[in-house]
């Protein structure tokens, strides 16, 4: 049985071409999977950052609301609260040295409030 060497070479060449095409398809599929995973990871990181931001923002708003209560102005109309803050802000812009006095008064009020709360628990 004589084997035609040229036919065998062509057959091997076709097989190698088919194998190269399959390897290329596999490589493309792997790259597509890597891109898909990278996009999913980036989206997960984006959602995590957004959740952290929302959490921090919510905490900040809760603290500011608590300060409104601590200052005993929670019964005021919101426009009155904003107005008072704007007036104080304007005064501090004119006389920035008063800021420390306001801060000290706030610290004293918060400390007295905390002491009263502790005394009420005992």
Coordinates of C-alpha atoms in Angstrom, one line a residue:
X1 CA 0.0 0.0 0.0
X2 CA 1.7 3.1 -1.2
X3 CA 1.1 6.3 0.7
X4 CA 0.9 9.5 -1.3
X5 CA 3.2 11.8 0.7
X6 CA 1.8 14.9 -0.9
X7 CA -1.8 14.0 0.1
X8 CA -0.6 13.2 3.6
X9 CA 1.1 16.7 3.8
X10 CA -2.1 18.4 2.6
X11 CA -4.2 16.4 5.1
X12 CA -1.8 17.4 7.9
X13 CA -1.9 21.0 6.7
X14 CA -5.7 21.1 6.7
X15 CA -5.7 19.6 10.2
X16 CA -3.2 22.2 11.5
X17 CA -5.3 25.0 9.9
X18 CA -8.4 23.6 11.6
X19 CA -6.6 23.3 14.9
X20 CA -5.2 26.9 14.5
X21 CA -8.8 28.2 13.9
X22 CA -10.1 26.3 16.9
X23 CA -7.2 27.7 19.1
X24 CA -8.1 31.2 17.8
X25 CA -11.8 30.7 18.7
X26 CA -10.7 29.5 22.1
X27 CA -8.5 32.5 22.7
X28 CA -11.2 34.9 21.6
X29 CA -13.7 33.2 23.9
X30 CA -11.2 33.4 26.8
X31 CA -10.6 37.1 26.2
X32 CA -14.3 37.7 26.0
X33 CA -14.8 35.9 29.3
X34 CA -12.0 38.0 30.8
X35 CA -13.6 41.2 29.6
X36 CA -16.9 40.1 30.9
X37 CA -15.4 39.3 34.3
X38 CA -13.5 42.6 34.4
X39 CA -16.7 44.5 33.6
X40 CA -18.6 42.6 36.4
X41 CA -15.8 43.3 38.9
X42 CA -15.8 47.0 37.9
X43 CA -19.6 47.1 38.4
X44 CA -19.3 45.4 41.7
X45 CA -16.7 48.0 42.9
X46 CA -18.8 50.8 41.6
X47 CA -21.9 49.5 43.5
X48 CA -19.8 49.1 46.6
X49 CA -18.5 52.6 46.4
X50 CA -22.0 53.9 45.8
X51 CA -23.3 52.0 48.8
X52 CA -20.5 53.4 51.0
X53 CA -21.2 56.9 49.8
X54 CA -25.0 56.5 50.4
X55 CA -24.2 55.1 53.9
X56 CA -21.8 58.0 54.7
X57 CA -24.2 60.5 53.3
X58 CA -27.1 59.0 55.4
X59 CA -24.9 59.0 58.5
X60 CA -24.0 62.7 57.9
X61 CA -27.7 63.7 57.6
X62 CA -28.6 61.7 60.7
X63 CA -25.9 63.5 62.6
X64 CA -27.0 66.9 61.4
X65 CA -30.6 66.1 62.3
X66 CA -29.4 65.0 65.8
X67 CA -27.6 68.3 66.2
X68 CA -30.8 70.1 65.3
X69 CA -32.5 68.2 68.1
X70 CA -29.6 68.8 70.5
X71 CA -29.9 72.6 69.8
X72 CA -33.6 72.2 70.7
X73 CA -34.7 73.8 67.4
X74 CA -36.4 70.7 66.0
X75 CA -39.8 72.3 66.6
X76 CA -38.8 75.2 64.4
X77 CA -40.0 75.6 60.8
X78 CA -37.3 74.4 58.4
X79 CA -37.1 77.9 56.8
X80 CA -36.4 79.3 60.3
X81 CA -33.6 76.9 60.9
X82 CA -32.0 77.6 57.5
X83 CA -32.5 81.4 58.0
X84 CA -30.8 81.2 61.4
X85 CA -27.9 79.3 60.0
X86 CA -27.6 81.8 57.1
X87 CA -27.6 84.8 59.5
X88 CA -24.9 83.1 61.7
X89 CA -22.9 82.3 58.5
X90 CA -23.0 85.9 57.3
X91 CA -22.0 87.1 60.8
X92 CA -19.1 84.7 60.9
X93 CA -18.0 85.8 57.4
X94 CA -17.7 89.4 58.8
X95 CA -16.2 88.4 62.1
X96 CA -14.4 85.0 61.8
X97 CA -13.0 85.3 65.3
X98 CA -16.5 84.6 66.7
X99 CA -16.4 81.1 65.3
X100 CA -14.3 79.7 68.2
X101 CA -16.8 81.3 70.8
X102 CA -19.7 79.6 69.0
X103 CA -17.8 76.3 68.9
X104 CA -17.1 76.5 72.6
X105 CA -20.7 77.3 73.4
X106 CA -21.7 74.3 71.3
X107 CA -19.3 72.0 73.1
X108 CA -20.5 73.2 76.5
X109 CA -24.1 72.6 75.5
X110 CA -23.4 69.1 74.1
X111 CA -21.4 68.1 77.2
X112 CA -24.2 69.4 79.5
X113 CA -26.7 67.4 77.5
X114 CA -24.6 64.3 77.7
X115 CA -24.1 64.7 81.5
X116 CA -27.9 65.1 81.9
X117 CA -28.5 62.0 79.9
X118 CA -26.1 60.0 82.0
X119 CA -27.6 61.3 85.2
X120 CA -31.1 60.3 84.0
X121 CA -29.9 56.8 83.4
X122 CA -28.6 56.3 86.9

